[in-house]
């Protein structure tokens, strides 16, 4: 239109309204080159926003036509001054006929060009850290967290806290049965309980390793404790040895006689 003026115009800039009749504006920080739409931010807090005007949800959609099992369906890329440092990748699953399964992978980079997968959530909901498949066939159809590391040791599951008093937990693993009512779903527990005599002033606390169990229609109670002194304590219940077996008191840990 001969009567329309475009201010700040340049190649690939997106044109927006200016609020003035017959006048448009070329956005210097918003460009499209035919392949990539780029929004250049100039301050913290600048964002691509999807805002709902009412009781609606929003969506960011990636839809790929990839035909290969394991092929990339979508990537969220993170770069630091142009160098790729991390990404989140959606991968196609194995069903290339129905194309209805997929995996989500998380990758990080310790140095330039060394990006590698660190965690995967597969199509069945299994979670893998340091690996891309289950480490064993045991209960292969059940949800598992698999942690693997190559080298001189295997994977670690690390739990921790900032505790200064005896009896508090440095880490707890809960075992639950959701078929129970919500107040008694916790049917077992393992935790490390802090042992200290000085409010941990010297940063030298120890810990007991404690196992809790729940009898049917009962309460969760301590059953077994390995104390910080390495003594073993059966807190409640009996030591039951299967028929034909026994306890060998003939040698200590170092092989010497007792």
mmCIF file of C-alpha atoms in Angstrom:
data_model
loop_
_atom_site.group_PDB
_atom_site.id
_atom_site.type_symbol
_atom_site.label_atom_id
_atom_site.label_comp_id
_atom_site.label_asym_id
_atom_site.label_seq_id
_atom_site.Cartn_x
_atom_site.Cartn_y
_atom_site.Cartn_z
ATOM 1 C CA UNK A 1 0.000 0.000 0.000
ATOM 2 C CA UNK A 2 1.508 3.268 -1.146
ATOM 3 C CA UNK A 3 -0.009 5.035 1.848
ATOM 4 C CA UNK A 4 1.630 2.722 4.421
ATOM 5 C CA UNK A 5 4.977 3.505 6.007
ATOM 6 C CA UNK A 6 7.203 0.821 7.533
ATOM 7 C CA UNK A 7 9.592 2.289 10.047
ATOM 8 C CA UNK A 8 12.821 0.515 11.051
ATOM 9 C CA UNK A 9 12.486 -1.889 8.135
ATOM 10 C CA UNK A 10 15.271 -4.342 7.237
ATOM 11 C CA UNK A 11 15.667 -7.801 5.691
ATOM 12 C CA UNK A 12 13.874 -10.626 7.592
ATOM 13 C CA UNK A 13 12.370 -8.395 10.276
ATOM 14 C CA UNK A 14 8.836 -9.216 11.424
ATOM 15 C CA UNK A 15 6.443 -6.332 10.789
ATOM 16 C CA UNK A 16 4.112 -5.247 13.607
ATOM 17 C CA UNK A 17 1.545 -2.536 14.148
ATOM 18 C CA UNK A 18 2.716 0.780 15.602
ATOM 19 C CA UNK A 19 -0.507 2.179 16.995
ATOM 20 C CA UNK A 20 -0.501 4.847 14.305
ATOM 21 C CA UNK A 21 -2.712 4.602 11.234
ATOM 22 C CA UNK A 22 -0.900 3.532 8.008
ATOM 23 C CA UNK A 23 2.363 3.088 9.943
ATOM 24 C CA UNK A 24 4.044 -0.244 10.671
ATOM 25 C CA UNK A 25 7.293 -1.146 12.429
ATOM 26 C CA UNK A 26 10.083 -3.622 11.628
ATOM 27 C CA UNK A 27 11.090 -5.458 14.800
ATOM 28 C CA UNK A 28 14.892 -5.491 15.060
ATOM 29 C CA UNK A 29 14.824 -8.307 17.657
ATOM 30 C CA UNK A 30 12.248 -10.533 15.921
ATOM 31 C CA UNK A 31 13.302 -11.997 12.567
ATOM 32 C CA UNK A 32 12.423 -14.866 10.208
ATOM 33 C CA UNK A 33 14.882 -15.985 7.512
ATOM 34 C CA UNK A 34 12.636 -18.574 5.890
ATOM 35 C CA UNK A 35 13.837 -21.378 8.173
ATOM 36 C CA UNK A 36 14.283 -19.971 11.661
ATOM 37 C CA UNK A 37 12.184 -17.592 13.719
ATOM 38 C CA UNK A 38 14.550 -15.749 16.066
ATOM 39 C CA UNK A 39 13.736 -13.594 19.073
ATOM 40 C CA UNK A 40 16.835 -11.734 20.302
ATOM 41 C CA UNK A 41 16.576 -10.734 23.962
ATOM 42 C CA UNK A 42 18.382 -7.685 25.314
ATOM 43 C CA UNK A 43 17.719 -7.986 29.063
ATOM 44 C CA UNK A 44 16.924 -10.548 31.739
ATOM 45 C CA UNK A 45 13.290 -11.567 31.844
ATOM 46 C CA UNK A 46 12.519 -11.187 28.139
ATOM 47 C CA UNK A 47 10.442 -14.214 27.175
ATOM 48 C CA UNK A 48 8.331 -16.105 24.704
ATOM 49 C CA UNK A 49 4.958 -16.124 26.461
ATOM 50 C CA UNK A 50 1.833 -18.223 25.970
ATOM 51 C CA UNK A 51 -0.825 -16.559 28.116
ATOM 52 C CA UNK A 52 -4.346 -17.862 28.717
ATOM 53 C CA UNK A 53 -7.214 -15.366 28.946
ATOM 54 C CA UNK A 54 -9.384 -17.698 31.013
ATOM 55 C CA UNK A 55 -9.805 -21.232 32.324
ATOM 56 C CA UNK A 56 -7.738 -22.856 29.548
ATOM 57 C CA UNK A 57 -4.470 -24.777 29.337
ATOM 58 C CA UNK A 58 -1.618 -23.940 26.957
ATOM 59 C CA UNK A 59 0.500 -26.199 24.761
ATOM 60 C CA UNK A 60 3.931 -26.219 23.152
ATOM 61 C CA UNK A 61 3.677 -28.808 20.346
ATOM 62 C CA UNK A 62 6.379 -30.793 18.510
ATOM 63 C CA UNK A 63 5.051 -33.070 15.728
ATOM 64 C CA UNK A 64 7.602 -35.036 13.706
ATOM 65 C CA UNK A 65 7.257 -37.333 10.698
ATOM 66 C CA UNK A 66 10.417 -39.302 11.566
ATOM 67 C CA UNK A 67 10.119 -42.889 10.310
ATOM 68 C CA UNK A 68 12.989 -44.482 12.279
ATOM 69 C CA UNK A 69 12.868 -46.190 15.671
ATOM 70 C CA UNK A 70 15.002 -44.099 18.023
ATOM 71 C CA UNK A 71 14.858 -41.086 15.711
ATOM 72 C CA UNK A 72 14.627 -37.545 17.085
ATOM 73 C CA UNK A 73 11.080 -36.177 17.358
ATOM 74 C CA UNK A 74 11.875 -32.895 19.067
ATOM 75 C CA UNK A 75 14.800 -31.167 20.776
ATOM 76 C CA UNK A 76 14.993 -28.409 23.373
ATOM 77 C CA UNK A 77 18.536 -27.084 22.981
ATOM 78 C CA UNK A 78 20.627 -25.181 25.539
ATOM 79 C CA UNK A 79 23.782 -23.295 24.497
ATOM 80 C CA UNK A 80 26.296 -21.142 26.331
ATOM 81 C CA UNK A 81 27.720 -18.425 24.105
ATOM 82 C CA UNK A 82 27.129 -20.645 21.088
ATOM 83 C CA UNK A 83 28.459 -23.900 22.585
ATOM 84 C CA UNK A 84 25.930 -26.674 23.193
ATOM 85 C CA UNK A 85 25.894 -27.595 26.910
ATOM 86 C CA UNK A 86 22.635 -29.534 27.373
ATOM 87 C CA UNK A 87 19.457 -30.642 25.658
ATOM 88 C CA UNK A 88 16.215 -32.544 26.167
ATOM 89 C CA UNK A 89 15.412 -34.915 23.295
ATOM 90 C CA UNK A 90 12.194 -36.807 22.529
ATOM 91 C CA UNK A 91 12.972 -40.052 20.678
ATOM 92 C CA UNK A 92 10.697 -42.327 18.663
ATOM 93 C CA UNK A 93 9.942 -45.707 20.211
ATOM 94 C CA UNK A 94 10.092 -49.072 18.474
ATOM 95 C CA UNK A 95 6.594 -49.124 16.923
ATOM 96 C CA UNK A 96 7.217 -47.542 13.526
ATOM 97 C CA UNK A 97 3.808 -48.746 12.275
ATOM 98 C CA UNK A 98 1.493 -47.069 14.777
ATOM 99 C CA UNK A 99 4.054 -44.412 15.802
ATOM 100 C CA UNK A 100 2.536 -44.160 19.259
ATOM 101 C CA UNK A 101 5.453 -44.717 21.673
ATOM 102 C CA UNK A 102 8.458 -42.621 22.606
ATOM 103 C CA UNK A 103 11.254 -41.885 25.068
ATOM 104 C CA UNK A 104 12.473 -38.690 26.738
ATOM 105 C CA UNK A 105 16.236 -38.228 27.172
ATOM 106 C CA UNK A 106 18.318 -35.644 29.038
ATOM 107 C CA UNK A 107 21.882 -34.879 27.933
ATOM 108 C CA UNK A 108 24.648 -32.677 29.366
ATOM 109 C CA UNK A 109 28.158 -31.753 28.281
ATOM 110 C CA UNK A 110 31.283 -31.618 30.507
ATOM 111 C CA UNK A 111 33.282 -29.966 27.715
ATOM 112 C CA UNK A 112 32.895 -28.797 24.129
ATOM 113 C CA UNK A 113 31.673 -31.549 21.821
ATOM 114 C CA UNK A 114 31.317 -34.120 24.613
ATOM 115 C CA UNK A 115 27.554 -34.029 25.154
ATOM 116 C CA UNK A 116 26.164 -37.391 26.284
ATOM 117 C CA UNK A 117 22.913 -38.855 27.541
ATOM 118 C CA UNK A 118 22.664 -38.845 31.351
ATOM 119 C CA UNK A 119 19.046 -39.864 32.024
ATOM 120 C CA UNK A 120 16.213 -41.493 30.074
ATOM 121 C CA UNK A 121 12.525 -42.034 30.751
ATOM 122 C CA UNK A 122 11.428 -44.747 28.358
ATOM 123 C CA UNK A 123 8.029 -45.418 26.819
ATOM 124 C CA UNK A 124 7.094 -47.771 29.678
ATOM 125 C CA UNK A 125 7.953 -45.217 32.399
ATOM 126 C CA UNK A 126 11.265 -46.844 33.365
ATOM 127 C CA UNK A 127 13.957 -44.376 34.478
ATOM 128 C CA UNK A 128 17.593 -44.941 33.535
ATOM 129 C CA UNK A 129 20.562 -42.933 34.819
ATOM 130 C CA UNK A 130 23.846 -43.608 33.028
ATOM 131 C CA UNK A 131 22.266 -46.323 30.861
ATOM 132 C CA UNK A 132 19.581 -46.711 28.215
ATOM 133 C CA UNK A 133 18.066 -50.063 29.204
ATOM 134 C CA UNK A 134 17.346 -52.200 32.270
ATOM 135 C CA UNK A 135 20.389 -53.657 33.996
ATOM 136 C CA UNK A 136 18.703 -57.025 34.604
ATOM 137 C CA UNK A 137 15.699 -59.049 33.488
ATOM 138 C CA UNK A 138 14.400 -59.302 37.050
ATOM 139 C CA UNK A 139 10.833 -57.900 37.216
ATOM 140 C CA UNK A 140 11.422 -56.414 33.772
ATOM 141 C CA UNK A 141 7.750 -55.470 33.447
ATOM 142 C CA UNK A 142 7.800 -53.414 36.675
ATOM 143 C CA UNK A 143 8.711 -49.741 37.049
ATOM 144 C CA UNK A 144 12.383 -49.441 38.029
ATOM 145 C CA UNK A 145 15.083 -46.850 38.535
ATOM 146 C CA UNK A 146 18.317 -48.138 37.000
ATOM 147 C CA UNK A 147 21.599 -46.365 37.862
ATOM 148 C CA UNK A 148 24.772 -47.477 36.091
ATOM 149 C CA UNK A 149 28.370 -46.299 36.021
ATOM 150 C CA UNK A 150 31.359 -47.716 34.196
ATOM 151 C CA UNK A 151 34.855 -47.848 35.631
ATOM 152 C CA UNK A 152 35.983 -49.021 39.054
ATOM 153 C CA UNK A 153 32.552 -48.870 40.704
ATOM 154 C CA UNK A 154 28.877 -49.117 39.857
ATOM 155 C CA UNK A 155 26.106 -46.550 40.207
ATOM 156 C CA UNK A 156 25.270 -44.794 43.473
ATOM 157 C CA UNK A 157 21.949 -43.806 45.030
ATOM 158 C CA UNK A 158 22.771 -40.857 47.284
ATOM 159 C CA UNK A 159 20.477 -39.539 50.032
ATOM 160 C CA UNK A 160 21.401 -36.776 52.447
ATOM 161 C CA UNK A 161 20.301 -34.090 54.874
ATOM 162 C CA UNK A 162 21.635 -31.353 57.173
ATOM 163 C CA UNK A 163 21.026 -32.773 60.646
ATOM 164 C CA UNK A 164 22.535 -31.748 63.979
ATOM 165 C CA UNK A 165 20.720 -33.987 66.477
ATOM 166 C CA UNK A 166 20.611 -37.697 67.273
ATOM 167 C CA UNK A 167 17.665 -39.654 65.861
ATOM 168 C CA UNK A 168 17.040 -37.501 62.799
ATOM 169 C CA UNK A 169 17.279 -39.101 59.376
ATOM 170 C CA UNK A 170 20.118 -38.539 56.936
ATOM 171 C CA UNK A 171 18.106 -40.370 54.300
ATOM 172 C CA UNK A 172 15.005 -42.572 54.125
ATOM 173 C CA UNK A 173 13.607 -45.121 51.672
ATOM 174 C CA UNK A 174 9.855 -45.693 52.032
ATOM 175 C CA UNK A 175 7.976 -48.793 50.867
ATOM 176 C CA UNK A 176 4.250 -48.251 50.277
ATOM 177 C CA UNK A 177 1.175 -50.263 49.312
ATOM 178 C CA UNK A 178 -1.365 -47.922 47.725
ATOM 179 C CA UNK A 179 -4.056 -50.587 48.140
ATOM 180 C CA UNK A 180 -4.049 -49.662 51.837
ATOM 181 C CA UNK A 181 -5.881 -46.606 53.115
ATOM 182 C CA UNK A 182 -3.826 -43.433 52.875
ATOM 183 C CA UNK A 183 -2.904 -43.355 56.588
ATOM 184 C CA UNK A 184 -1.274 -46.823 56.561
ATOM 185 C CA UNK A 185 0.226 -47.098 53.084
ATOM 186 C CA UNK A 186 3.767 -47.079 54.451
ATOM 187 C CA UNK A 187 4.482 -50.803 55.032
ATOM 188 C CA UNK A 188 8.264 -50.663 55.355
ATOM 189 C CA UNK A 189 11.106 -48.199 55.747
ATOM 190 C CA UNK A 190 14.903 -48.109 55.722
ATOM 191 C CA UNK A 191 16.769 -45.088 56.990
ATOM 192 C CA UNK A 192 20.060 -43.826 58.380
ATOM 193 C CA UNK A 193 19.536 -42.220 61.811
ATOM 194 C CA UNK A 194 22.103 -39.682 62.981
ATOM 195 C CA UNK A 195 24.138 -40.518 66.096
ATOM 196 C CA UNK A 196 25.986 -37.609 67.738
ATOM 197 C CA UNK A 197 26.828 -36.485 71.265
ATOM 198 C CA UNK A 198 27.644 -32.830 70.603
ATOM 199 C CA UNK A 199 24.970 -31.435 68.257
ATOM 200 C CA UNK A 200 27.416 -32.260 65.485
ATOM 201 C CA UNK A 201 29.558 -29.280 66.468
ATOM 202 C CA UNK A 202 32.661 -31.075 65.232
ATOM 203 C CA UNK A 203 31.048 -32.263 62.006
ATOM 204 C CA UNK A 204 31.754 -35.834 63.085
ATOM 205 C CA UNK A 205 28.339 -37.490 63.494
ATOM 206 C CA UNK A 206 27.760 -41.159 62.768
ATOM 207 C CA UNK A 207 24.594 -43.061 61.916
ATOM 208 C CA UNK A 208 22.651 -46.231 62.643
ATOM 209 C CA UNK A 209 21.110 -48.111 59.716
ATOM 210 C CA UNK A 210 17.539 -48.983 60.714
ATOM 211 C CA UNK A 211 14.847 -51.168 59.136
ATOM 212 C CA UNK A 212 11.143 -50.762 59.969
ATOM 213 C CA UNK A 213 8.315 -53.175 59.131
ATOM 214 C CA UNK A 214 4.545 -53.214 59.597
ATOM 215 C CA UNK A 215 2.539 -56.293 60.559
ATOM 216 C CA UNK A 216 -0.912 -56.694 59.033
ATOM 217 C CA UNK A 217 -3.339 -54.400 60.876
ATOM 218 C CA UNK A 218 -0.347 -53.174 62.922
ATOM 219 C CA UNK A 219 1.910 -50.130 63.116
ATOM 220 C CA UNK A 220 5.224 -49.354 61.490
ATOM 221 C CA UNK A 221 7.867 -50.340 64.031
ATOM 222 C CA UNK A 222 11.615 -50.697 64.166
ATOM 223 C CA UNK A 223 12.644 -54.325 63.567
ATOM 224 C CA UNK A 224 16.381 -54.353 62.933
ATOM 225 C CA UNK A 225 19.268 -51.961 63.556
ATOM 226 C CA UNK A 226 22.939 -51.931 62.593
ATOM 227 C CA UNK A 227 24.379 -49.477 65.078
ATOM 228 C CA UNK A 228 27.086 -46.936 64.361
ATOM 229 C CA UNK A 229 29.324 -49.073 66.619
ATOM 230 C CA UNK A 230 28.736 -51.981 64.162
ATOM 231 C CA UNK A 231 26.709 -53.935 66.703
ATOM 232 C CA UNK A 232 23.657 -55.664 65.217
ATOM 233 C CA UNK A 233 20.391 -55.355 67.120
ATOM 234 C CA UNK A 234 17.109 -57.194 66.526
ATOM 235 C CA UNK A 235 14.787 -54.602 68.003
ATOM 236 C CA UNK A 236 11.580 -56.597 67.741
ATOM 237 C CA UNK A 237 10.978 -60.187 66.668
ATOM 238 C CA UNK A 238 13.189 -63.278 66.633
ATOM 239 C CA UNK A 239 16.150 -64.521 64.638
ATOM 240 C CA UNK A 240 14.753 -67.482 62.687
ATOM 241 C CA UNK A 241 17.173 -69.810 60.909
ATOM 242 C CA UNK A 242 15.739 -72.165 58.280
ATOM 243 C CA UNK A 243 15.873 -75.903 58.973
ATOM 244 C CA UNK A 244 19.175 -77.439 57.918
ATOM 245 C CA UNK A 245 21.074 -74.177 58.330
ATOM 246 C CA UNK A 246 22.832 -72.527 61.255
ATOM 247 C CA UNK A 247 25.053 -69.691 62.412
ATOM 248 C CA UNK A 248 28.813 -70.134 62.004
ATOM 249 C CA UNK A 249 30.759 -68.755 64.976
ATOM 250 C CA UNK A 250 34.028 -70.408 63.955
ATOM 251 C CA UNK A 251 35.788 -67.396 62.493
ATOM 252 C CA UNK A 252 35.863 -63.623 62.605
ATOM 253 C CA UNK A 253 35.767 -61.302 59.626
ATOM 254 C CA UNK A 254 39.567 -61.479 59.208
ATOM 255 C CA UNK A 255 39.523 -65.297 59.223
ATOM 256 C CA UNK A 256 40.947 -65.815 62.695
ATOM 257 C CA UNK A 257 39.224 -68.131 65.188
ATOM 258 C CA UNK A 258 36.962 -66.844 67.947
#
